[in-house]
PDB file of C-alpha atoms in Angstrom:
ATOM      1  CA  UNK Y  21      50.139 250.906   2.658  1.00 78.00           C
ATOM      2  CA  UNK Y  22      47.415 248.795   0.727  1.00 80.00           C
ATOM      3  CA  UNK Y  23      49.740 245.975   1.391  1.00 80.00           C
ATOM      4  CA  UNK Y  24      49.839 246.326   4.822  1.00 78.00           C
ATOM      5  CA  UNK Y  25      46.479 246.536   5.105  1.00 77.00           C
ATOM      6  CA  UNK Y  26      45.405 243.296   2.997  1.00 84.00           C
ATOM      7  CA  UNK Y  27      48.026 241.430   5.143  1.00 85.00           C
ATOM      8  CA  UNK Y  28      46.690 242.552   8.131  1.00 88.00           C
ATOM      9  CA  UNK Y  29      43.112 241.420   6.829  1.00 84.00           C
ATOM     10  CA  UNK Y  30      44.605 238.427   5.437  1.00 89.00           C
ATOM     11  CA  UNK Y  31      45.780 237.668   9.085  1.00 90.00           C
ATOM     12  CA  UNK Y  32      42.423 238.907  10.716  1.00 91.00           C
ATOM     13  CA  UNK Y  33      41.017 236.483   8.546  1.00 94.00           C
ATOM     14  CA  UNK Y  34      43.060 233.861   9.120  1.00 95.00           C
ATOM     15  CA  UNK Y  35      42.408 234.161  12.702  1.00 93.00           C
ATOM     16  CA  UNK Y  36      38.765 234.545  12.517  1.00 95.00           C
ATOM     17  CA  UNK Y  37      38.496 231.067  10.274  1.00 96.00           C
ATOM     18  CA  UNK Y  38      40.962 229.753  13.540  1.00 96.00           C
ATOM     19  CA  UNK Y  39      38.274 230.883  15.931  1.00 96.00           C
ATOM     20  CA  UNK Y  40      35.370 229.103  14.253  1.00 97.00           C
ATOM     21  CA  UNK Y  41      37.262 226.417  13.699  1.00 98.00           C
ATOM     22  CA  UNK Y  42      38.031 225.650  17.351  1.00 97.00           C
ATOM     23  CA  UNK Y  43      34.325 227.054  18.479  1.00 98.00           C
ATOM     24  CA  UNK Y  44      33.487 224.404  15.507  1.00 98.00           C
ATOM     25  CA  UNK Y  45      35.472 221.400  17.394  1.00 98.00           C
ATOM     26  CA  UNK Y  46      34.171 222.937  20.596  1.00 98.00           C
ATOM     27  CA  UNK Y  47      30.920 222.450  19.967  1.00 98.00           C
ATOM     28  CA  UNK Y  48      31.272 219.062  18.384  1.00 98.00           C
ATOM     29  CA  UNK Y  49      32.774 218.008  21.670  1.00 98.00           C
ATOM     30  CA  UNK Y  50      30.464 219.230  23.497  1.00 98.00           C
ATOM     31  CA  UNK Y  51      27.813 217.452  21.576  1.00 98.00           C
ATOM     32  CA  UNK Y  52      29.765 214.022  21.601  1.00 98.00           C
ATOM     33  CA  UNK Y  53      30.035 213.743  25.293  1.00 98.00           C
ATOM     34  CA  UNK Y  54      25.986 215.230  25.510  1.00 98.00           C
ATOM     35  CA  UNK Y  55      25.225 211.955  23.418  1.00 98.00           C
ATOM     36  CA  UNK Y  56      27.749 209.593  25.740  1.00 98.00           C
ATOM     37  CA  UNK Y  57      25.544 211.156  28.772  1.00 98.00           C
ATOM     38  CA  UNK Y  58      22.884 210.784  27.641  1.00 98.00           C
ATOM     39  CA  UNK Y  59      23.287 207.113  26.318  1.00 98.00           C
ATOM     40  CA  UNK Y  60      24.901 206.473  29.925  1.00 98.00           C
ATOM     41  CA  UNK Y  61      21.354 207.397  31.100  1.00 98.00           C
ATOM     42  CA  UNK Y  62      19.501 205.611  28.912  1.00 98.00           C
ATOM     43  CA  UNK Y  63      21.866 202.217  29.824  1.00 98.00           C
ATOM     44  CA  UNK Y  64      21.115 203.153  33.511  1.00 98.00           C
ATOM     45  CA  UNK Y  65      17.328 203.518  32.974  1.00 98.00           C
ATOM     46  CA  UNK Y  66      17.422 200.645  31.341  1.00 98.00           C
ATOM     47  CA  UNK Y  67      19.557 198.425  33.305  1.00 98.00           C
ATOM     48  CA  UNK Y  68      17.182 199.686  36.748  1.00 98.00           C
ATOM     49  CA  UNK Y  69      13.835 198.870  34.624  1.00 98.00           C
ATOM     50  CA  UNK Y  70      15.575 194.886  34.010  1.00 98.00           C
ATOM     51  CA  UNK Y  71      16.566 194.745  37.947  1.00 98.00           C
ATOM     52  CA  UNK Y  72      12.702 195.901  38.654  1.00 98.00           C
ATOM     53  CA  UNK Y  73      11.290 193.359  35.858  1.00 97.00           C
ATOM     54  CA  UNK Y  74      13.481 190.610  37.898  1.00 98.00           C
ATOM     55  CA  UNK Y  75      12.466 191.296  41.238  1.00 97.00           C
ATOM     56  CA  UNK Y  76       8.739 191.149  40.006  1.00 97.00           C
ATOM     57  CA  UNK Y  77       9.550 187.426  38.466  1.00 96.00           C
ATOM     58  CA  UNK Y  78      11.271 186.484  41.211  1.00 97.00           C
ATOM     59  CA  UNK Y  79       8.494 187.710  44.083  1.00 97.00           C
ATOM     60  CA  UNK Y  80       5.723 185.856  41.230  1.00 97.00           C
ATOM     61  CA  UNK Y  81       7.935 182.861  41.714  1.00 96.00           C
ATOM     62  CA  UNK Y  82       7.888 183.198  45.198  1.00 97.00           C
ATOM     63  CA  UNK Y  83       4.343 183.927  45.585  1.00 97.00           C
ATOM     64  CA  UNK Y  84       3.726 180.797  43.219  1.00 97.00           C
ATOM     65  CA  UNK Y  85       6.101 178.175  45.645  1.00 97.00           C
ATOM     66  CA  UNK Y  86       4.389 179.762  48.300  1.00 97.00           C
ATOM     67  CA  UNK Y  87       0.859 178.818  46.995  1.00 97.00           C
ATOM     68  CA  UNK Y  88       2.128 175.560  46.185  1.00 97.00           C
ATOM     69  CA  UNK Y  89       3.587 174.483  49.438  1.00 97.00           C
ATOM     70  CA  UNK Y  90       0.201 175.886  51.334  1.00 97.00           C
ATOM     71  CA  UNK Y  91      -1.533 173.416  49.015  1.00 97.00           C
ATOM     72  CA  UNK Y  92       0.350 170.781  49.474  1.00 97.00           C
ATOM     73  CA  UNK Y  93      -0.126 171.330  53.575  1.00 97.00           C
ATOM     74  CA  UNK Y  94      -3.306 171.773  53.660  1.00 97.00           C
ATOM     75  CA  UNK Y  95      -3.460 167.845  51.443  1.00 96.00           C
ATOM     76  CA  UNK Y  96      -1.540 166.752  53.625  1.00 96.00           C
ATOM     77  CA  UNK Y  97      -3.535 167.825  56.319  1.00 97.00           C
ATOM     78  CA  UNK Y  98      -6.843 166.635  54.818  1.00 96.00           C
ATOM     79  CA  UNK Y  99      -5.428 163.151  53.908  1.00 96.00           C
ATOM     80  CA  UNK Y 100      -4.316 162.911  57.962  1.00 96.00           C
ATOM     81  CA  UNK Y 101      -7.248 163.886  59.052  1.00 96.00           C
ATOM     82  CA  UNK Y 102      -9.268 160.971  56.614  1.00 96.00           C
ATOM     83  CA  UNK Y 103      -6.802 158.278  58.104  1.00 94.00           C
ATOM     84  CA  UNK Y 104      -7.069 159.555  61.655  1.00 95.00           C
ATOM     85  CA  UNK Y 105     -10.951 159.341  61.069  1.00 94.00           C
ATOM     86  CA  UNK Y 106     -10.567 156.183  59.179  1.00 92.00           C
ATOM     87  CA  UNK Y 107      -8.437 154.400  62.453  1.00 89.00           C
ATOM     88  CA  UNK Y 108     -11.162 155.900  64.595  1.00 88.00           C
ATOM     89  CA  UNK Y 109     -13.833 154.174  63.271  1.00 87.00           C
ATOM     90  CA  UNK Y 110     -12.293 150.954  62.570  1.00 84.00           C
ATOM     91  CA  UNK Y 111     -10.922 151.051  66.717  1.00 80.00           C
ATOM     92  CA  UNK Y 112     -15.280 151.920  67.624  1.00 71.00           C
TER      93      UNK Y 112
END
């Protein structure tokens, strides 16, 4: 009888250490692919922050060749205008 019963603990034993075990692995799995989402996350916050920081640059370069071309024009414009005058009073 006090056989039995020390193999039957012996096996609820056995089987309890079996069930921590896998809530054990459980958990660590569960943990793992927590970390892997939340690294995915922080690679896709990341990677949207770079796109942003590049379409800023690229609308300051923009904004910059824009600036640059008006001046140009507008020299241009005023050197035209000096020659035009210029020709105007040499024709008087």
């Amino acid at each position: 009888m006090e056989i039995k019963k020390n193999e039957e603990f012996s096996r609820f034993q056995q089987e309890r250490e079996v069930s921590i075990q896998k809530a054990n692995e459980r958990t660590e799995t569960i943990k793992q692919k927590a970390e892997k989402e939340r690294q995915a996350e922080e690679a896709e916050i990341k990677s949207q922050e770079a796109i942003e920081v590049a379409k800023i640059s690229q609308n300051q370069v923009i904004e910059v060749e824009r600036k640059l071309t008006e001046t140009r024009l507008i020299d241009e414009i005023e050197k035209r205008r000096k020659e035009q005058n210029e020709l105007e009073k040499k024709a008087l």
